mmCIF file of C-alpha atoms in Angstrom:
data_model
loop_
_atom_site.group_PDB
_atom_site.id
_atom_site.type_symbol
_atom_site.label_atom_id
_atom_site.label_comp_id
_atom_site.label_asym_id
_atom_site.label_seq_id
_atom_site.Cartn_x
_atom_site.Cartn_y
_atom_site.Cartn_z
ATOM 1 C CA UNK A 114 -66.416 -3.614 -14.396
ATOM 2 C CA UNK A 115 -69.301 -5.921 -15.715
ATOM 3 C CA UNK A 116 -71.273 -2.547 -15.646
ATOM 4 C CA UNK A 117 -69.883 -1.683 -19.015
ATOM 5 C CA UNK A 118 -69.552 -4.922 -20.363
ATOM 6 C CA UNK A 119 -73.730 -5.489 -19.937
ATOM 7 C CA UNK A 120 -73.836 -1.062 -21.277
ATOM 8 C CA UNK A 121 -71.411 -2.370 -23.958
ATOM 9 C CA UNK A 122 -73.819 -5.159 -24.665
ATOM 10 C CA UNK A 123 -77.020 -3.284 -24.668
ATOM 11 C CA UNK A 124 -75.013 -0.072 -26.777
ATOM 12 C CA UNK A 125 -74.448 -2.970 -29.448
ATOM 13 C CA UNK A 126 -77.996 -4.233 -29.794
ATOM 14 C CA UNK A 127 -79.007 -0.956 -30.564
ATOM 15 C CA UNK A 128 -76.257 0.149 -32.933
ATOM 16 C CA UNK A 129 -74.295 -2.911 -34.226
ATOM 17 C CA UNK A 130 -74.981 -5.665 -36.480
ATOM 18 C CA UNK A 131 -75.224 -9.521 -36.140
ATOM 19 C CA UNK A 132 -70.896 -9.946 -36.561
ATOM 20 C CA UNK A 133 -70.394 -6.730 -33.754
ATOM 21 C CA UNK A 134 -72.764 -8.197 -31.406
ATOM 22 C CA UNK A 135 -70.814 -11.787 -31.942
ATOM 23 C CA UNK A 136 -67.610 -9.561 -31.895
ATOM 24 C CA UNK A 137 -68.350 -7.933 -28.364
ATOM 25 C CA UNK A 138 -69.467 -11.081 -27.004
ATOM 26 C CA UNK A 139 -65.777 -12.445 -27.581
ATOM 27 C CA UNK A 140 -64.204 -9.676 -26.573
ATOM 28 C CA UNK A 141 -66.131 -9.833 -22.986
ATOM 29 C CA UNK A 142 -65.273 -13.449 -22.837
ATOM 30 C CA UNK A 143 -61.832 -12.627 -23.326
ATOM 31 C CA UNK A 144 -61.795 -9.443 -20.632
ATOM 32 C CA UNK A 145 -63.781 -12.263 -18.417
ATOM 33 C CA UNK A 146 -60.484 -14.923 -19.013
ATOM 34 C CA UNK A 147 -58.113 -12.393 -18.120
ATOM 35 C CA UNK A 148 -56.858 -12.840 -22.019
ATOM 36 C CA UNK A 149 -57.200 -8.571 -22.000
ATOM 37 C CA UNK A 150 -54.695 -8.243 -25.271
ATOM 38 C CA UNK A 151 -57.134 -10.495 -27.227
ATOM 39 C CA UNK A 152 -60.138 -8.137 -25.611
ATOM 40 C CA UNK A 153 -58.625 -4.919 -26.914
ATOM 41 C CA UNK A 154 -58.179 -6.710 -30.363
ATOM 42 C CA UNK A 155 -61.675 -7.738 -30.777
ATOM 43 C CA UNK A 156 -62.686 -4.133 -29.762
ATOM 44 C CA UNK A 157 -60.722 -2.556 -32.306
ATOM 45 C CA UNK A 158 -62.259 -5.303 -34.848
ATOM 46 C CA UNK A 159 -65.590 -3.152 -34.400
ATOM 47 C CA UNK A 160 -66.714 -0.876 -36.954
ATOM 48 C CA UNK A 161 -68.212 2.006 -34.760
ATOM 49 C CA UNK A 162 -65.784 4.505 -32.889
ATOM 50 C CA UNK A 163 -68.394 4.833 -29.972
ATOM 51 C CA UNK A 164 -66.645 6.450 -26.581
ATOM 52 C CA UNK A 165 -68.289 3.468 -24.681
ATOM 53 C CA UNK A 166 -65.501 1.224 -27.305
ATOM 54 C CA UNK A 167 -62.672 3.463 -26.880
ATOM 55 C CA UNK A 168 -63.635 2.919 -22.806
ATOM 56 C CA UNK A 169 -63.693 -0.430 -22.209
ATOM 57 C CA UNK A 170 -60.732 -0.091 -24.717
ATOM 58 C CA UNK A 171 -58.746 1.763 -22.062
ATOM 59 C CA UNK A 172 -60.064 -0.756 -19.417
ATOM 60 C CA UNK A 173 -58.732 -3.512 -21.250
ATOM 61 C CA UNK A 174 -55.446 -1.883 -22.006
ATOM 62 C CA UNK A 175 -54.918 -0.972 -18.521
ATOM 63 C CA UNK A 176 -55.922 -4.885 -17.238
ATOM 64 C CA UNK A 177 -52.763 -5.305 -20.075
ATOM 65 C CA UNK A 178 -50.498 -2.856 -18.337
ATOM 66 C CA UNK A 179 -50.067 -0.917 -21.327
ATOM 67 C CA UNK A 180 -50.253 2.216 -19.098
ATOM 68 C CA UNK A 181 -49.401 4.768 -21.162
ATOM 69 C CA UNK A 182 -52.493 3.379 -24.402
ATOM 70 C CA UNK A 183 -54.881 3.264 -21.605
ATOM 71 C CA UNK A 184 -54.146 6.750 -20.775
ATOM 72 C CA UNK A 185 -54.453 7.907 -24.247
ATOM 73 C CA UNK A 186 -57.587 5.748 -24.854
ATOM 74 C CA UNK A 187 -59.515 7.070 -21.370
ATOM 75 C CA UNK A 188 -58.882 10.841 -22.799
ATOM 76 C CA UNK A 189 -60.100 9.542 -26.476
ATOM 77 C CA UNK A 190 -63.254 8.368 -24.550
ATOM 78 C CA UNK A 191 -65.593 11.597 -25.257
ATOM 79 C CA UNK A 192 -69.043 11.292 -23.529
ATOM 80 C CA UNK A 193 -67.940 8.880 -20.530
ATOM 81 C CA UNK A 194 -68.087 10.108 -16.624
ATOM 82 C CA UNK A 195 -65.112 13.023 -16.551
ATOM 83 C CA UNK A 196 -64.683 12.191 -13.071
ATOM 84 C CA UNK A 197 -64.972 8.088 -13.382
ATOM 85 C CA UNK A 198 -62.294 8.603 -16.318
ATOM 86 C CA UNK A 199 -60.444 10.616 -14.252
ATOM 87 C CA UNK A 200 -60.065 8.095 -11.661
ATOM 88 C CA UNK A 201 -59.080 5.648 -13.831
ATOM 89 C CA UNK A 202 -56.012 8.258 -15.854
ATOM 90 C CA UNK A 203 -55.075 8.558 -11.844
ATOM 91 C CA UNK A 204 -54.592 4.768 -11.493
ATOM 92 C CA UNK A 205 -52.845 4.488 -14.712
ATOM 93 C CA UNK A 206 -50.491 6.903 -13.290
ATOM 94 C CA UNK A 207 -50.065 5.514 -10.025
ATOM 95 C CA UNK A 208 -49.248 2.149 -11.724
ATOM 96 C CA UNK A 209 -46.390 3.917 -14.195
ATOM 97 C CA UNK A 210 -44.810 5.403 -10.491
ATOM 98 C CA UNK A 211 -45.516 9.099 -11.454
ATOM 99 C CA UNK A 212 -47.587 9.915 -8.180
ATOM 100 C CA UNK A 213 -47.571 13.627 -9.132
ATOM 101 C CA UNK A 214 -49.870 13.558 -12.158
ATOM 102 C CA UNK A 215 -51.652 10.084 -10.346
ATOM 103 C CA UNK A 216 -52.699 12.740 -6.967
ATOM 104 C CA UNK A 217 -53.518 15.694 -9.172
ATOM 105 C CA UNK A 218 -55.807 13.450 -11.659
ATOM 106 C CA UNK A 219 -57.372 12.391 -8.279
ATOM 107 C CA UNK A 220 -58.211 15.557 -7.015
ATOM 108 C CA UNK A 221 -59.718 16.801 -10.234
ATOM 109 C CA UNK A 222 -62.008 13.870 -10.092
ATOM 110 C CA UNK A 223 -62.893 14.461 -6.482
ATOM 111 C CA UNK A 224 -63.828 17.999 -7.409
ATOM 112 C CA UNK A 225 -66.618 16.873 -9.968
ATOM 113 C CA UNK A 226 -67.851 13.854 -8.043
ATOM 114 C CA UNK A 227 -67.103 12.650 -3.977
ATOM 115 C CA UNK A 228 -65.949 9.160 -4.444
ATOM 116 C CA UNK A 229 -64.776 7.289 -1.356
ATOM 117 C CA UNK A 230 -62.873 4.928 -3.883
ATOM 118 C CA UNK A 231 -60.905 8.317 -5.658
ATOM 119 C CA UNK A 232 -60.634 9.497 -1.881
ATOM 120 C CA UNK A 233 -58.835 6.247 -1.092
ATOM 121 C CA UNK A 234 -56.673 6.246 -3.636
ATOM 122 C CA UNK A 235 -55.755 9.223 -3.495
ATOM 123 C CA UNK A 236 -54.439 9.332 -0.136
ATOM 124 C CA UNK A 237 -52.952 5.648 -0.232
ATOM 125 C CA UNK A 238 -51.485 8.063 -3.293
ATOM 126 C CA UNK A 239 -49.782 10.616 -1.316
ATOM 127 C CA UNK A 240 -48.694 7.995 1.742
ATOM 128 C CA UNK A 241 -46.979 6.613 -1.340
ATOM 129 C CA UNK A 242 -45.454 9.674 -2.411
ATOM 130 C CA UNK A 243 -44.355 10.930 1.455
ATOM 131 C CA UNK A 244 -42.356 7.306 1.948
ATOM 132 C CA UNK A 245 -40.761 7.611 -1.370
ATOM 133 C CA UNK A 246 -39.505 11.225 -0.652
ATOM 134 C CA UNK A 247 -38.280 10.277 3.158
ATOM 135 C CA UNK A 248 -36.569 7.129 1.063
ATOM 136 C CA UNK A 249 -34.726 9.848 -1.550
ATOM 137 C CA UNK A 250 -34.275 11.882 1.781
ATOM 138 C CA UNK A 251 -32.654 8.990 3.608
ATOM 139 C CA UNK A 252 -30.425 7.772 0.214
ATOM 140 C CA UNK A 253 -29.516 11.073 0.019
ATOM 141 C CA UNK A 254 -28.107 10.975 3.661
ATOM 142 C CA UNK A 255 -26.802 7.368 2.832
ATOM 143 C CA UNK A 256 -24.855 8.216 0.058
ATOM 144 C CA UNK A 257 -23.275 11.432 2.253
ATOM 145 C CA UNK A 258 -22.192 9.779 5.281
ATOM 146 C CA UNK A 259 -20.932 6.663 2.563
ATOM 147 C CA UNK A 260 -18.872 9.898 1.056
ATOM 148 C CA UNK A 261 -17.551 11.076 4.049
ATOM 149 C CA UNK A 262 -16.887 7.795 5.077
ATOM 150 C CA UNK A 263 -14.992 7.041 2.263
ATOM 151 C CA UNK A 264 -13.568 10.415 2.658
ATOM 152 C CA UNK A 265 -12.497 9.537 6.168
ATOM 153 C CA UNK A 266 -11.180 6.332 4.856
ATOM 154 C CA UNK A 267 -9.119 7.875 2.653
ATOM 155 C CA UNK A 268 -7.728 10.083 4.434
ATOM 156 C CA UNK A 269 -7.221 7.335 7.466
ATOM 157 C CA UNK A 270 -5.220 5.544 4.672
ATOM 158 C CA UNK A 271 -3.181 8.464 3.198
ATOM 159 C CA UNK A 272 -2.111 9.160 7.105
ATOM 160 C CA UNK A 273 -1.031 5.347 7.514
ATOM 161 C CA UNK A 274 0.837 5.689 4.055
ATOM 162 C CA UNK A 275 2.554 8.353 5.081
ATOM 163 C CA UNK A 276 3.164 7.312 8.664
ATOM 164 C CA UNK A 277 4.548 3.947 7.028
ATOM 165 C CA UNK A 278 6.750 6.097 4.862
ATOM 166 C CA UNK A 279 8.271 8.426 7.614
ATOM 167 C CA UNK A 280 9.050 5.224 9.765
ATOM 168 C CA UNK A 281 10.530 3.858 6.343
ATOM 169 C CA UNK A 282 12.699 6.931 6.275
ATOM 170 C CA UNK A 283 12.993 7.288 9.842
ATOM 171 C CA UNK A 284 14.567 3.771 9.842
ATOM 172 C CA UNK A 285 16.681 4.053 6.705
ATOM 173 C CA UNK A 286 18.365 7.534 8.447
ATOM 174 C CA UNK A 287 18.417 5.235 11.870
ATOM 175 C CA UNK A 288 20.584 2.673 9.929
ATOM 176 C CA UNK A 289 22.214 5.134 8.214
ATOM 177 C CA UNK A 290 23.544 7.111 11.361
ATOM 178 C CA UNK A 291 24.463 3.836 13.234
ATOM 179 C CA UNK A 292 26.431 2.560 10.435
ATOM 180 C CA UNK A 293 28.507 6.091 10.114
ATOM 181 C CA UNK A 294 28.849 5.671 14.071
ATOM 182 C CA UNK A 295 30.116 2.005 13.433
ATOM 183 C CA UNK A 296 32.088 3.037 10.569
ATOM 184 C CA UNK A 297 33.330 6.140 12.758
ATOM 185 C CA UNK A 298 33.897 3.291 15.683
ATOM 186 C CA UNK A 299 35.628 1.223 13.388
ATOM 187 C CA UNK A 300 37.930 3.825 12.218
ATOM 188 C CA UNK A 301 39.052 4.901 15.115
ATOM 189 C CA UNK A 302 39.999 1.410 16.746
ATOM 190 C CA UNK A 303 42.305 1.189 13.620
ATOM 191 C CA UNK A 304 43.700 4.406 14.410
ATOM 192 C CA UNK A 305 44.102 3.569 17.388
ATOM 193 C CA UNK A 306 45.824 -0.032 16.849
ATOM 194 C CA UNK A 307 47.716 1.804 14.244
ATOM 195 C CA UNK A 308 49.293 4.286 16.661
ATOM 196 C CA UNK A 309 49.353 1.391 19.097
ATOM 197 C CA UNK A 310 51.272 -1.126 16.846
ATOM 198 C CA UNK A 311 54.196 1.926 15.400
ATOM 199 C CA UNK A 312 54.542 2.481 19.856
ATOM 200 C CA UNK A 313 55.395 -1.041 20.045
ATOM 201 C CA UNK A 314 57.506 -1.105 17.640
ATOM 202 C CA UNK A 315 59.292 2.080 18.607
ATOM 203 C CA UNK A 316 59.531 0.344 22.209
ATOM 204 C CA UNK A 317 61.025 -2.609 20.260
ATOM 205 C CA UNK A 318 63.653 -0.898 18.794
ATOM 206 C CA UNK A 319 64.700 0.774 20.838
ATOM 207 C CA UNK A 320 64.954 -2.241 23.170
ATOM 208 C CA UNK A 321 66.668 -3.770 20.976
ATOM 209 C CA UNK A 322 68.998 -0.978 20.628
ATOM 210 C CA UNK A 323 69.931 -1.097 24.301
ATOM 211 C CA UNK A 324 70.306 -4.923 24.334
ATOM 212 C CA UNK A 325 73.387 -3.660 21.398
ATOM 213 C CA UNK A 326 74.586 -1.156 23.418
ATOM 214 C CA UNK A 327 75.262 -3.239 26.397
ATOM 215 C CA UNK A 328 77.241 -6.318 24.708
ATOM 216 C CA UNK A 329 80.650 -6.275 25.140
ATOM 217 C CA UNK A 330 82.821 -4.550 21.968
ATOM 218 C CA UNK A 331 84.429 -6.853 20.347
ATOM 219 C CA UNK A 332 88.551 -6.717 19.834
ATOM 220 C CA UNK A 333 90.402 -6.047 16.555
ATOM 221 C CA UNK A 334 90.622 -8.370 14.604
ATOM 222 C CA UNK A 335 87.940 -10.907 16.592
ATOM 223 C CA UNK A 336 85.008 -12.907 14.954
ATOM 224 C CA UNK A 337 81.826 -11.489 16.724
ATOM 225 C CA UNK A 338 80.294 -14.995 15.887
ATOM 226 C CA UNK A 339 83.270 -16.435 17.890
ATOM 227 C CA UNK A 340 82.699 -18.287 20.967
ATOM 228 C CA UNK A 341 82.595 -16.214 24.227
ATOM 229 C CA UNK A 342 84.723 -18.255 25.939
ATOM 230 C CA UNK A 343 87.565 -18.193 23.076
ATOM 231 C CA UNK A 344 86.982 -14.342 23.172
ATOM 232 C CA UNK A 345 88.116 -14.287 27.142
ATOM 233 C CA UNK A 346 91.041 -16.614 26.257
ATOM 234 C CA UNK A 347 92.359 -14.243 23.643
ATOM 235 C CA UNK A 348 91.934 -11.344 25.496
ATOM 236 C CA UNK A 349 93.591 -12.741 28.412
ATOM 237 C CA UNK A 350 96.956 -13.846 25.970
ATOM 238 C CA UNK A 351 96.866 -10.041 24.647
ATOM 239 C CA UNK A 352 96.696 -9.153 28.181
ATOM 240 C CA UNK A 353 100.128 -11.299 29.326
ATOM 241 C CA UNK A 354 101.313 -10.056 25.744
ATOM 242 C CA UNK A 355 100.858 -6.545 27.072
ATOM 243 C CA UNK A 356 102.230 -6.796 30.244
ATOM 244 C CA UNK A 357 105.426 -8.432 29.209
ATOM 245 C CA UNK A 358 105.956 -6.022 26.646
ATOM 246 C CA UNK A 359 105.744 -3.223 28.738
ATOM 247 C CA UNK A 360 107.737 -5.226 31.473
ATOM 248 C CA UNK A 361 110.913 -5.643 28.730
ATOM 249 C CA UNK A 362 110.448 -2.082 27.634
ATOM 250 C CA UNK A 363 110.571 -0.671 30.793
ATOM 251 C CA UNK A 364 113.646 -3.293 32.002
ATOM 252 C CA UNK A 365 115.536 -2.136 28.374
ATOM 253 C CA UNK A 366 115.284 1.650 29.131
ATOM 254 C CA UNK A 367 116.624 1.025 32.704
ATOM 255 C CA UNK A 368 119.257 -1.149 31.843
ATOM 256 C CA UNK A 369 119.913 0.444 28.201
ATOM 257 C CA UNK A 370 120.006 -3.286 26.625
ATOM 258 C CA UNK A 371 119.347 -3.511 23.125
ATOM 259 C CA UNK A 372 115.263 -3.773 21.977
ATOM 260 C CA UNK A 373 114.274 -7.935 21.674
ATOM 261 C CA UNK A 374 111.777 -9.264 19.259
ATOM 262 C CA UNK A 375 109.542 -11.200 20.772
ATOM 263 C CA UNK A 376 107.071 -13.928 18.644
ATOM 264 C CA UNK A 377 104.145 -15.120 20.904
ATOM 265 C CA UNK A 378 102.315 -18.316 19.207
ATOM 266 C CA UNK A 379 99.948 -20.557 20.760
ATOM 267 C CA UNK A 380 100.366 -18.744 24.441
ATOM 268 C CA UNK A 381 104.380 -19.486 24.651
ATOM 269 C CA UNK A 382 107.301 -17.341 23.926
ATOM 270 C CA UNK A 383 109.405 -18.660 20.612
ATOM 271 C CA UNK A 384 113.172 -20.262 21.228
ATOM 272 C CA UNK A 385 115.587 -18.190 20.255
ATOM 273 C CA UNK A 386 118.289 -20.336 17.993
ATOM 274 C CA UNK A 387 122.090 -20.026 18.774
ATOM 275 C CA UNK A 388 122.751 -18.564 15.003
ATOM 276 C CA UNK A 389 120.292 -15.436 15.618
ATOM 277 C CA UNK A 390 122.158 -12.249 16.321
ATOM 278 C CA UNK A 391 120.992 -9.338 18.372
ATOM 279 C CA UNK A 392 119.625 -6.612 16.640
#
């Protein structure tokens, strides 16, 4: 690079005044410093529109990395080494990324002028270009096996949803059937203790129906509350009462004797007075 600073130099001598000549000295200075924005503005400072100013212009621009100026101001640069520009337009564009136009302006400079730097760069160019092609190639892939994963994640989760919502069904009809089976269960057992319950009391009644049947009947006139033993006593006065009438009767139709009145109280037979007259 100090190649053009020393051509810039000697170019100003010849053509510039006392102020460019102290003008270009700054600017190299600057470019020397690294301070390439204050380089390009002393450069444009200068009067004459030399190619040799719009070149070291571009140099100073690209030093900047204000690709795309540096670009412009290499192809403004009319008279300078086609193929020397050209290798610098093909590491403007190598810098901006766009390895296309970097390899082609490359290989347009090889073609006027072998260069082992433009040969270097060149290929370091399309090394560049292969890995970031394999890298598109490989994000490419990336990004399909992250859709089919999330594909096959998806569709992993819309199987578990709906396996989780046939078991929730499958469970609810589970419940469901067992409870109309308990229900069914239950139903019966009270049909059953139902039918049960009416055949005990059917049995019961008609128990108690036979436990009627077989007391004894009670006589005319007796208190079925009345004491048992009372009721034999009665029955066995009625009894004597019986047989003596039918003892009289049958003495009064053999012997013809006129029919007595007899008045049993208490179990004995009632004194007849002297005053009382046969019938």
């Amino acid at each position: 690079m100090k190649k053009w600073i020393l051509f810039m130099m000697l170019f100003s001598l010849l053509h510039a005044g006392l102020t460019d000549f102290k003008t270009i000295k700054k600017a190299n200075e600057a470019y020397e410093k690294k301070e390439y924005a204050k380089s390009v503005k002393l450069l444009n400072e200068l009067d004459n529109n030399s190619p040799q100013k719009e070149y070291n212009i571009a140099n100073a621009l690209y030093k900047s990395k204000k690709y795309d100026e540096a670009i412009e101001a290499y192809k403004n640069a009319k008279g300078i080494n086609e193929a020397k520009k050209l290798h610098n337009i093909g590491n403007s564009y190598f810098q901006k990324k766009e390895l296309d136009k970097a390899i082609e302006s490359y290989q347009k400079a090889l073609k006027l002028k072998e260069d082992k730097d433009t040969k270097f760069n060149l290929e370091l160019a399309k090394k560049q270009k292969k890995k970031e092609e394999e890298k598109k190639k490989q994000d490419k892939k990336d990004d399909k096996n992250k859709d089919d994963k999330q594909n096959k994640d998806k569709k992993k989760n819309d199987k578990k949803e709906q396996d989780k919502k046939k078991n929730k069904q499958d469970k609810e009809q589970k419940n469901k059937d067992k409870n109309n089976k308990k229900k069914k269960s239950d139903d019966k057992k009270d049909a059953d203790k139902k039918k049960e319950d009416e055949k005990k009391k059917g049995e019961k009644k008609k128990n108690d129906s036979k436990k009627k049947d077989k007391r004894p009947k009670d006589k005319k006139g007796d208190n079925s509350s009345a004491n048992p033993n009372e009721q034999k006593k009665i029955t066995k006065e009625e009894k004597l009462k019986a047989q003596e009438l039918k003892r009289l009767m049958k003495k009064m139709q053999k012997g013809k004797t006129p029919t007595m009145m007899y008045q049993m109280g208490e179990g004995k037979k009632v004194k007849r007075s002297d005053d009382v007259k046969p019938w």
